[in-house]
Amino acid sequence: MTTVLDLAALATTAFGLVAAAVVLASARRLVSALAVLLDFLTAAGLLRLAGDPDWSTIAAAAAVIAVRKLVTAGLRASRPG
């Protein structure tokens, strides 16, 4: 089962990179593309946690979620109005 989850996490990461590139190419907004990429990376990290949770996997997922939260907070703070 972990092999299937590892492949699903890898596919989610690849789809995230492609989706972020499509958003960047179509909307020309780096912020939107980064948000899409971080959402896909969060999903991939959670898929990896579903398999065989060890401390390195937990730390990687926590790091992605922390970066996502920091970027979101920074974007909200920099918005005018």
Coordinates of C-alpha atoms in Angstrom, one line a residue:
M1 CA 0.0 0.0 0.0
T2 CA 2.8 2.4 0.7
T3 CA 4.1 2.1 -2.9
V4 CA 0.7 3.2 -4.2
L5 CA 0.6 6.1 -1.8
D6 CA 4.2 7.1 -2.7
L7 CA 3.3 7.0 -6.4
A8 CA 0.1 9.0 -5.6
A9 CA 2.2 11.6 -3.8
L10 CA 4.7 11.8 -6.6
A11 CA 1.8 12.2 -9.1
T12 CA 0.3 14.9 -7.0
T13 CA 3.6 16.8 -6.9
A14 CA 4.0 16.5 -10.6
F15 CA 0.4 17.7 -11.2
G16 CA 1.0 20.6 -8.8
L17 CA 4.0 21.7 -10.8
V18 CA 2.1 21.5 -14.1
A19 CA -0.9 23.3 -12.6
A20 CA 1.3 26.1 -11.2
A21 CA 2.9 26.5 -14.5
V22 CA -0.5 26.7 -16.3
V23 CA -1.7 29.3 -13.8
L24 CA 1.5 31.3 -14.2
A25 CA 1.3 31.2 -18.0
S26 CA -2.4 32.0 -18.2
A27 CA -2.9 34.5 -15.3
R28 CA 0.7 35.9 -15.2
R29 CA 0.4 36.1 -11.4
L30 CA 3.2 34.5 -9.4
V31 CA 1.2 34.7 -6.2
S32 CA -1.7 32.6 -7.6
A33 CA 0.7 30.0 -9.1
L34 CA 2.5 29.8 -5.8
A35 CA -0.7 29.3 -3.9
V36 CA -1.7 26.4 -6.3
L37 CA 1.7 24.8 -5.9
L38 CA 1.6 25.0 -2.2
D39 CA -1.8 23.4 -2.0
F40 CA -0.7 20.5 -4.2
L41 CA 2.5 20.1 -2.1
T42 CA 0.4 20.0 1.1
A43 CA -1.8 17.3 -0.5
A44 CA 1.3 15.3 -1.4
G45 CA 2.7 15.6 2.1
L46 CA -0.6 14.4 3.6
L47 CA -0.6 11.4 1.2
R48 CA 2.9 10.5 2.3
L49 CA 1.7 10.7 5.9
A50 CA -1.1 8.2 5.2
G51 CA 1.5 5.6 4.2
D52 CA 4.3 5.0 6.7
P53 CA 4.5 8.0 9.0
D54 CA 8.0 8.5 10.4
W55 CA 9.6 11.6 11.8
S56 CA 11.1 12.8 8.5
T57 CA 7.8 12.5 6.7
I58 CA 6.0 14.4 9.5
A59 CA 8.7 17.1 9.5
A60 CA 8.5 17.5 5.7
A61 CA 4.7 17.8 5.8
A62 CA 4.9 20.2 8.7
A63 CA 7.5 22.3 6.9
V64 CA 5.3 22.6 3.8
I65 CA 2.3 23.6 5.9
A66 CA 4.3 26.1 7.8
V67 CA 5.6 27.7 4.6
R68 CA 2.1 27.7 3.2
K69 CA 0.8 29.5 6.3
L70 CA 3.6 32.0 6.2
V71 CA 3.2 32.8 2.5
T72 CA -0.6 33.2 3.0
A73 CA -0.1 35.5 6.0
G74 CA 2.5 37.5 4.0
L75 CA 0.1 37.9 1.0
R76 CA -2.7 39.0 3.2
A77 CA -0.5 41.6 5.0
S78 CA 0.7 43.0 1.7
R79 CA -2.7 43.5 0.1
P80 CA -3.7 47.1 -0.1
G81 CA -7.0 48.0 1.7

